[in-house]
């Protein structure tokens, strides 16, 4: 057992007290299954970079569900568990680096208050997996509200199995939106809920500079959680064209494209529900289209609300969209760091020594201070609000890689553990943050790979 999430264990109601280290490893690895467990690999389909494919869990096994002491239901999934019927000639295994990476990033996203799958544990297997060379094998236990995806529904649409599609939709509604079970238009309302969840989620990504990297339809969870941390990364310098994934040659999933890709994916989901929305196809299309039209205004509202909060504003003003866009434009022109720029609003002496070198940022700052004064506030009065809304640190790409390299090459988990400790409370100023505050020297030249 390399990492064990004690907080997640408590939340799930899992008590490891009394187990030896060997017994704990056997339970967490799935070698000792709970009574009645019947692990499965899930089938699904999906548009990958725009092309449709039949897919499935190629190296993951769903052990089952855990109901927490508060009554919340979670999936427990083993990643790197070995070959499945959907492995497509792959070995079904996972390497230690990518599994540690998902643990780090998913737990950081949780601390950043973004809906996300969680990580319960990482274990080494004792085996080698062969990628660019031999690497230590590992397992990750992923915790999710469910693993139901847009691609899950796309599979049944492709199979033209409307009866099973209805069963799946009704099950998903009962699991994620139980208040809709008896609604007379439950499938339409369910579509609207999924649209709203994704609009809010992607707005949060944009505020933090999170670049998912592989927004295929099979990686859009109907729960509204961020799922699949393979080629993801965070912006340092603000640039909407930023792409980190080594396989995204056309920039389809660039940071600035994420909102429109969200709508594209939701349109594919709406297509799967057409048989359930209305027996007359033209009417079903009209209902779905009207629902999809709500995505853009909901996303824009969530984004504006979030940026108001990040600017310490408590009231609304018609000029606020221009104020937000003005800062984004100034950051891009000045090649400013997204996270540090916002953190510097609360602590200018500590965070933005270069503001004077960037006239666009200086000009924007004057407008922002005037906006605070318009609502009877100022920078000092807004300081606590600003600190609560703007993280001091994020998982800096190269700091993450340095920690993973130490774990994989020398077995030293210290850098991973220190980074996890710093990321656990990103909003409260702490000495733990100091090594992770600065931008990566390579900036947008950083590249990620689909290791998870």
Coordinates of C-alpha atoms in Angstrom, one line a residue:
X1 CA 0.0 0.0 0.0
X2 CA 1.7 3.2 -1.2
X3 CA -1.0 5.7 -0.4
X4 CA -4.2 5.3 1.7
X5 CA -6.7 8.1 1.9
X6 CA -7.7 8.1 5.6
X7 CA -10.3 10.9 5.1
X8 CA -11.9 9.1 2.2
X9 CA -12.0 5.9 4.1
X10 CA -13.9 7.6 7.0
X11 CA -16.3 9.2 4.6
X12 CA -17.0 5.8 3.0
X13 CA -17.4 4.2 6.4
X14 CA -14.5 1.8 5.8
X15 CA -12.6 0.8 9.0
X16 CA -9.2 -0.8 8.5
X17 CA -8.5 -1.1 12.2
X18 CA -7.1 -4.5 13.2
X19 CA -5.9 -5.4 9.7
X20 CA -2.2 -6.2 9.3
X21 CA -0.4 -4.5 6.5
X22 CA -0.6 -7.7 4.4
X23 CA -4.3 -8.1 5.1
X24 CA -4.9 -4.5 4.2
X25 CA -3.1 -4.9 0.9
X26 CA -5.1 -8.0 0.1
X27 CA -8.4 -6.2 0.7
X28 CA -7.4 -3.1 -1.2
X29 CA -6.0 -5.0 -4.1
X30 CA -9.2 -7.0 -4.5
X31 CA -7.5 -10.3 -3.8
X32 CA -9.8 -10.7 -0.8
X33 CA -13.3 -9.8 -2.0
X34 CA -16.2 -8.9 0.2
X35 CA -19.0 -11.6 0.4
X36 CA -21.3 -11.3 -2.6
X37 CA -19.0 -9.2 -4.7
X38 CA -19.3 -9.7 -8.4
X39 CA -16.8 -7.4 -10.1
X40 CA -17.5 -6.3 -13.7
X41 CA -15.9 -4.3 -16.5
X42 CA -18.3 -1.8 -18.0
X43 CA -19.0 -1.4 -21.8
X44 CA -19.6 2.0 -23.3
X45 CA -19.1 3.9 -26.5
X46 CA -17.8 7.3 -27.2
X47 CA -16.6 10.0 -29.5
X48 CA -12.8 10.2 -29.2
X49 CA -11.5 13.4 -30.7
X50 CA -14.7 13.5 -32.7
X51 CA -14.6 9.9 -34.0
X52 CA -17.1 7.3 -32.7
X53 CA -15.9 4.0 -31.3
X54 CA -17.3 1.1 -29.2
X55 CA -15.3 1.1 -26.0
X56 CA -15.2 -0.3 -22.5
X57 CA -13.1 -0.6 -19.3
X58 CA -9.9 -1.8 -20.8
X59 CA -8.0 -1.9 -17.5
X60 CA -10.5 -1.2 -14.8
X61 CA -12.8 -3.4 -12.8
X62 CA -15.9 -2.1 -10.9
X63 CA -15.8 -4.0 -7.6
X64 CA -19.2 -2.8 -6.5
X65 CA -20.9 0.0 -4.5
X66 CA -20.3 1.3 -1.0
X67 CA -23.1 3.1 0.9
X68 CA -21.7 5.6 3.3
X69 CA -22.9 6.1 6.9
X70 CA -24.9 9.2 5.6
X71 CA -26.6 7.1 2.9
X72 CA -24.6 8.2 -0.1
X73 CA -23.8 5.6 -2.7
X74 CA -20.4 5.4 -4.4
X75 CA -18.7 3.1 -7.0
X76 CA -15.4 1.5 -6.1
X77 CA -13.3 0.9 -9.2
X78 CA -9.9 -0.8 -9.5
X79 CA -7.7 0.8 -12.2
X80 CA -4.8 -1.3 -13.6
X81 CA -6.6 -4.5 -12.6
X82 CA -5.6 -6.5 -15.7
X83 CA -7.1 -7.5 -19.0
X84 CA -10.8 -7.3 -19.6
X85 CA -13.0 -8.0 -22.7
X86 CA -12.4 -4.4 -23.7
X87 CA -8.6 -4.3 -23.4
X88 CA -8.2 -4.1 -27.2
X89 CA -4.9 -6.0 -27.2
X90 CA -3.6 -4.0 -24.2
X91 CA -2.3 -5.7 -21.0
X92 CA -4.9 -4.0 -18.7
X93 CA -2.1 -3.0 -16.3
X94 CA -1.1 0.4 -15.0
X95 CA 2.2 2.0 -14.1
X96 CA 2.9 3.6 -10.7
X97 CA 3.5 7.1 -12.0
X98 CA 0.1 7.6 -13.7
X99 CA -1.7 6.1 -10.7
X100 CA 0.0 8.4 -8.3
X101 CA -0.7 11.3 -10.7
X102 CA -4.5 10.6 -10.6
X103 CA -4.4 10.3 -6.9
X104 CA -2.6 13.7 -6.6
X105 CA -4.7 15.6 -9.1
X106 CA -8.1 14.2 -8.1
X107 CA -7.5 15.0 -4.4
X108 CA -6.2 18.4 -5.3
X109 CA -9.4 19.1 -7.4
X110 CA -11.5 18.0 -4.3
X111 CA -9.6 20.5 -2.2
X112 CA -10.2 23.1 -4.8
X113 CA -13.9 22.5 -4.4
X114 CA -14.4 21.0 -7.9
X115 CA -16.8 18.0 -8.3
X116 CA -14.5 15.1 -9.0
X117 CA -14.0 11.4 -8.6
X118 CA -11.8 10.7 -5.6
X119 CA -8.9 8.3 -4.9
X120 CA -8.9 5.9 -2.0
X121 CA -5.6 4.2 -2.4
X122 CA -2.6 3.4 -4.6
X123 CA -0.9 0.0 -4.4
X124 CA 2.2 -1.4 -6.1
X125 CA 1.7 -4.9 -7.6
X126 CA 5.2 -6.1 -7.6
X127 CA 5.1 -6.6 -11.4
X128 CA 6.6 -4.7 -14.2
X129 CA 4.6 -3.1 -16.9
X130 CA 6.2 -2.3 -20.2
X131 CA 5.5 1.1 -21.9
X132 CA 8.5 3.2 -23.1
X133 CA 10.5 0.8 -20.9
X134 CA 9.9 -1.4 -17.8
X135 CA 7.9 0.5 -15.1
X136 CA 6.7 -0.6 -11.6
X137 CA 3.1 -1.8 -11.8
X138 CA 0.3 -0.3 -9.6
X139 CA -3.4 -0.2 -8.8
X140 CA -5.5 2.8 -8.1
X141 CA -8.9 2.6 -6.3
X142 CA -11.1 5.2 -7.7
X143 CA -14.3 6.4 -5.9
X144 CA -17.1 7.9 -8.0
X145 CA -20.7 8.9 -7.5
X146 CA -21.1 6.5 -10.5
X147 CA -19.2 5.6 -13.7
X148 CA -22.2 6.3 -15.9
X149 CA -21.1 8.4 -18.8
X150 CA -22.5 10.0 -22.0
X151 CA -20.8 7.0 -23.7
X152 CA -22.8 4.5 -21.6
X153 CA -25.9 5.8 -23.3
X154 CA -24.3 6.1 -26.7
X155 CA -23.6 2.4 -26.7
X156 CA -27.3 1.5 -26.3
X157 CA -28.3 4.1 -29.0
X158 CA -25.8 2.5 -31.4
X159 CA -27.3 -0.9 -30.6
X160 CA -30.8 0.5 -31.1
X161 CA -31.9 -1.1 -27.8
X162 CA -34.5 1.4 -26.6
X163 CA -35.9 -0.9 -23.9
X164 CA -32.5 -1.2 -22.2
X165 CA -31.9 2.5 -22.8
X166 CA -35.1 3.3 -20.9
X167 CA -34.0 1.0 -18.0
X168 CA -30.6 2.7 -18.0
X169 CA -32.1 6.2 -18.0
X170 CA -34.5 5.3 -15.2
X171 CA -31.7 3.7 -13.1
X172 CA -29.5 6.8 -13.6
X173 CA -32.3 9.1 -12.6
X174 CA -33.0 7.1 -9.5
X175 CA -29.3 7.2 -8.6
X176 CA -28.5 10.8 -9.3
X177 CA -31.8 12.7 -9.4
X178 CA -34.2 10.7 -7.3
X179 CA -36.6 13.6 -7.0
X180 CA -37.4 13.2 -10.7
X181 CA -38.4 9.5 -10.5
X182 CA -42.2 10.3 -10.5
X183 CA -41.9 13.5 -12.7
X184 CA -44.2 13.3 -15.7
X185 CA -41.3 14.4 -18.0
X186 CA -38.5 12.9 -16.1
X187 CA -36.2 12.1 -19.0
X188 CA -36.4 15.7 -20.3
X189 CA -35.8 17.1 -16.8
X190 CA -32.9 14.6 -16.4
X191 CA -31.3 16.0 -19.6
X192 CA -31.7 19.5 -18.2
X193 CA -30.0 18.5 -14.9
X194 CA -27.1 16.9 -16.7
X195 CA -26.7 20.1 -18.8
X196 CA -26.7 22.3 -15.7
X197 CA -24.2 20.1 -13.9
X198 CA -21.8 20.2 -16.8
X199 CA -22.2 24.0 -17.3
X200 CA -21.3 24.6 -13.7
X201 CA -18.4 22.1 -13.7
X202 CA -16.7 23.5 -16.9
X203 CA -17.1 27.0 -15.5
X204 CA -15.1 25.9 -12.5
X205 CA -12.4 24.4 -14.7
X206 CA -12.1 27.7 -16.6
X207 CA -11.7 29.7 -13.4
X208 CA -8.9 27.5 -12.2
X209 CA -7.1 27.1 -15.5
X210 CA -7.7 23.3 -15.5
X211 CA -7.2 21.7 -18.9
X212 CA -8.8 18.2 -19.0
X213 CA -7.1 17.2 -22.2
X214 CA -9.3 14.3 -23.3
X215 CA -12.9 15.5 -23.2
X216 CA -14.2 12.5 -25.2
X217 CA -17.9 11.7 -24.6
X218 CA -16.9 8.6 -22.6
X219 CA -15.1 11.0 -20.2
X220 CA -18.2 13.1 -19.4
X221 CA -19.8 11.7 -16.2
X222 CA -23.5 12.2 -15.8
X223 CA -23.0 12.8 -12.1
X224 CA -21.2 16.1 -13.0
X225 CA -17.9 14.9 -11.6
X226 CA -14.6 15.5 -13.3
X227 CA -13.4 12.0 -14.4
X228 CA -10.2 10.7 -16.1
X229 CA -7.0 12.5 -15.2
X230 CA -4.8 11.1 -17.9
X231 CA -3.4 14.0 -19.9
X232 CA -4.8 16.9 -17.7
X233 CA -2.7 19.8 -16.6
X234 CA -3.1 23.4 -15.2
X235 CA -2.4 26.7 -16.9
X236 CA 0.6 28.7 -15.7
X237 CA 0.6 31.6 -18.1
X238 CA -2.9 32.5 -19.2
X239 CA -3.4 31.6 -22.9
X240 CA -6.7 30.2 -24.2
X241 CA -5.0 28.3 -26.9
X242 CA -3.0 26.2 -24.4
X243 CA -2.9 22.4 -25.2
X244 CA -0.9 20.0 -23.0
X245 CA -1.9 16.6 -24.4
X246 CA 0.7 15.0 -26.7
X247 CA -2.0 13.4 -28.8
X248 CA -4.2 16.5 -29.3
X249 CA -2.5 17.6 -32.4
X250 CA -5.3 19.8 -33.6
X251 CA -6.0 21.5 -30.3
X252 CA -9.6 20.2 -30.1
X253 CA -9.5 20.1 -26.3
X254 CA -7.5 23.3 -25.8
X255 CA -8.3 25.3 -22.6
X256 CA -10.4 27.9 -24.6
X257 CA -12.3 25.2 -26.4
X258 CA -13.6 23.4 -23.3
X259 CA -16.9 25.2 -23.0
X260 CA -17.9 24.5 -26.6
X261 CA -16.7 20.9 -26.4
X262 CA -19.0 20.6 -23.4
X263 CA -21.9 21.6 -25.5
X264 CA -20.9 19.3 -28.3
X265 CA -20.7 16.3 -25.9
X266 CA -24.1 17.2 -24.3
X267 CA -25.6 17.3 -27.8
X268 CA -24.5 13.7 -28.3
X269 CA -26.1 12.8 -25.0
X270 CA -29.3 14.5 -26.0
X271 CA -29.4 12.4 -29.1
X272 CA -29.3 9.3 -27.0
X273 CA -32.4 10.4 -25.1
X274 CA -34.5 11.3 -28.2
X275 CA -36.4 8.0 -28.2
X276 CA -37.5 8.7 -24.5
X277 CA -38.4 12.3 -24.9
X278 CA -41.3 12.0 -27.3
X279 CA -42.6 9.3 -29.7
X280 CA -42.6 11.8 -32.5
X281 CA -39.0 12.4 -33.5
X282 CA -39.5 16.0 -34.6
X283 CA -41.0 16.9 -31.2
X284 CA -38.2 15.0 -29.4
X285 CA -35.6 17.0 -31.3
X286 CA -37.4 20.3 -30.5
X287 CA -37.4 19.4 -26.8
X288 CA -33.8 18.4 -26.8
X289 CA -32.7 21.5 -28.7
X290 CA -34.6 23.8 -26.3
X291 CA -32.9 22.1 -23.4
X292 CA -29.4 22.5 -25.0
X293 CA -30.0 26.2 -25.6
X294 CA -29.8 26.6 -21.8
X295 CA -26.2 25.5 -21.6
X296 CA -24.6 28.7 -22.8
X297 CA -26.4 31.1 -20.5
X298 CA -26.0 28.7 -17.5
X299 CA -22.3 28.4 -18.3
X300 CA -21.8 32.1 -18.7
X301 CA -23.7 32.9 -15.5
X302 CA -21.7 30.3 -13.5
X303 CA -18.5 31.7 -15.0
X304 CA -19.4 35.3 -14.2
X305 CA -20.5 34.5 -10.7
X306 CA -17.3 32.6 -10.1
X307 CA -15.1 35.4 -11.4
X308 CA -17.0 38.0 -9.3
X309 CA -16.2 35.9 -6.3
X310 CA -12.5 35.7 -7.3
X311 CA -12.5 39.5 -7.6
X312 CA -14.0 39.9 -4.2
X313 CA -17.2 41.5 -5.5
X314 CA -20.4 41.1 -3.6
X315 CA -22.9 42.9 -5.9
X316 CA -23.7 42.7 -9.6
X317 CA -23.1 45.4 -12.1
X318 CA -23.8 45.5 -15.8
X319 CA -20.2 46.2 -16.6
X320 CA -18.8 43.2 -14.8
X321 CA -18.5 41.0 -17.9
X322 CA -16.2 43.6 -19.4
X323 CA -14.2 43.8 -16.2
X324 CA -13.7 40.0 -16.2
X325 CA -12.7 40.0 -19.9
X326 CA -10.5 42.9 -19.4
X327 CA -8.4 41.0 -16.8
X328 CA -8.2 37.9 -19.0
X329 CA -7.1 40.0 -21.9
X330 CA -4.5 41.8 -19.7
X331 CA -3.2 38.5 -18.4
X332 CA -2.8 37.1 -21.9
X333 CA -1.0 40.3 -23.2
X334 CA 1.2 40.4 -20.1
X335 CA 1.9 36.6 -20.2
X336 CA 0.8 36.6 -16.6
X337 CA 0.3 33.5 -14.4
X338 CA -3.4 32.8 -13.9
X339 CA -3.3 31.5 -10.3
X340 CA -0.8 34.0 -9.0
X341 CA -2.6 36.9 -10.6
X342 CA -5.8 36.1 -8.7
X343 CA -3.9 35.2 -5.5
X344 CA -2.2 38.6 -5.8
X345 CA -5.4 40.5 -5.6
X346 CA -5.5 39.7 -1.9
X347 CA -1.8 39.9 -1.2
X348 CA -0.2 42.3 -3.7
X349 CA 3.1 42.7 -1.7
X350 CA 3.7 39.0 -1.8
X351 CA 2.4 37.9 -5.1
X352 CA 2.7 40.5 -7.9
X353 CA 6.1 42.3 -7.9
X354 CA 5.9 42.6 -11.6
X355 CA 2.6 44.4 -11.9
X356 CA 4.4 47.6 -12.6
X357 CA 6.1 46.1 -15.6
X358 CA 2.8 45.3 -17.2
X359 CA 0.7 48.4 -18.1
X360 CA -2.4 46.3 -19.1
X361 CA -2.5 44.8 -15.6
X362 CA -1.9 48.1 -13.9
X363 CA -4.7 49.7 -16.0
X364 CA -7.1 46.9 -15.1
X365 CA -6.2 47.1 -11.4
X366 CA -7.3 50.8 -11.4
X367 CA -10.7 49.8 -12.8
X368 CA -11.1 46.9 -10.4
X369 CA -10.4 49.1 -7.3
X370 CA -13.0 51.6 -8.6
X371 CA -15.5 48.7 -8.9
X372 CA -14.8 47.7 -5.3
X373 CA -15.4 51.3 -4.2
X374 CA -18.6 51.4 -6.1
X375 CA -20.0 48.8 -3.7
X376 CA -18.5 50.5 -0.6
X377 CA -15.5 48.2 -0.4
X378 CA -11.8 48.3 -1.0
X379 CA -8.9 45.9 -1.4
X380 CA -8.3 45.6 2.4
X381 CA -12.0 45.0 3.2
X382 CA -12.2 42.3 0.4
X383 CA -9.0 40.5 1.5
X384 CA -10.7 37.7 3.4
X385 CA -13.2 37.1 0.5
X386 CA -10.4 37.1 -2.0
X387 CA -8.3 34.6 0.0
X388 CA -11.3 32.3 0.3
X389 CA -12.0 32.4 -3.5
X390 CA -8.5 32.2 -4.9
X391 CA -6.1 29.3 -4.2
X392 CA -2.6 30.0 -3.1
X393 CA -1.4 27.0 -5.1
X394 CA -2.4 24.5 -7.7
X395 CA -0.8 21.2 -8.8
X396 CA 2.0 22.9 -10.8
X397 CA 2.8 20.6 -13.7
X398 CA 6.5 20.3 -13.3
X399 CA 6.3 20.0 -9.5
X400 CA 3.9 17.1 -10.0
X401 CA 6.3 15.5 -12.4
X402 CA 9.3 15.9 -10.1
X403 CA 7.4 14.2 -7.3
X404 CA 6.3 11.3 -9.5
X405 CA 9.8 10.9 -10.9
X406 CA 11.2 10.5 -7.4
X407 CA 8.6 7.9 -6.5
X408 CA 9.1 5.9 -9.7
X409 CA 12.9 6.1 -10.1
X410 CA 14.1 5.9 -6.5
X411 CA 11.1 4.7 -4.5
X412 CA 11.1 8.0 -2.5
X413 CA 7.5 8.9 -1.7
X414 CA 8.5 12.0 0.3
X415 CA 8.0 14.5 -2.5
X416 CA 4.5 13.0 -3.3
X417 CA 3.5 13.2 0.4
X418 CA 4.7 16.7 0.8
X419 CA 2.9 17.9 -2.3
X420 CA -0.3 16.2 -1.2
X421 CA 0.0 17.9 2.2
X422 CA 0.4 21.3 0.6
X423 CA -2.5 20.7 -1.8
X424 CA -4.9 19.6 0.9
X425 CA -5.6 23.2 1.9
X426 CA -4.9 25.5 -1.0
X427 CA -6.8 28.5 0.2
X428 CA -5.2 29.1 3.6
X429 CA -1.7 30.7 3.4
X430 CA 0.9 28.2 4.7
X431 CA 4.6 27.7 4.7
X432 CA 3.8 24.3 3.0
X433 CA 2.9 26.2 -0.2
X434 CA 6.2 28.0 -0.7
X435 CA 7.9 25.4 -2.9
X436 CA 4.9 25.1 -5.2
X437 CA 3.9 28.8 -5.8
X438 CA 6.0 29.6 -8.9
X439 CA 5.1 29.0 -12.5
X440 CA 6.8 26.2 -14.3
X441 CA 9.7 27.4 -16.4
X442 CA 8.6 25.6 -19.5
X443 CA 5.1 27.1 -19.2
X444 CA 2.8 25.9 -22.1
X445 CA 5.6 23.7 -23.5
X446 CA 4.8 21.1 -20.9
X447 CA 3.3 17.9 -22.4
X448 CA 1.1 15.2 -20.9
X449 CA 0.4 11.6 -21.9
X450 CA -2.6 9.3 -21.4
X451 CA -1.0 7.2 -18.8
X452 CA -4.1 6.7 -16.7

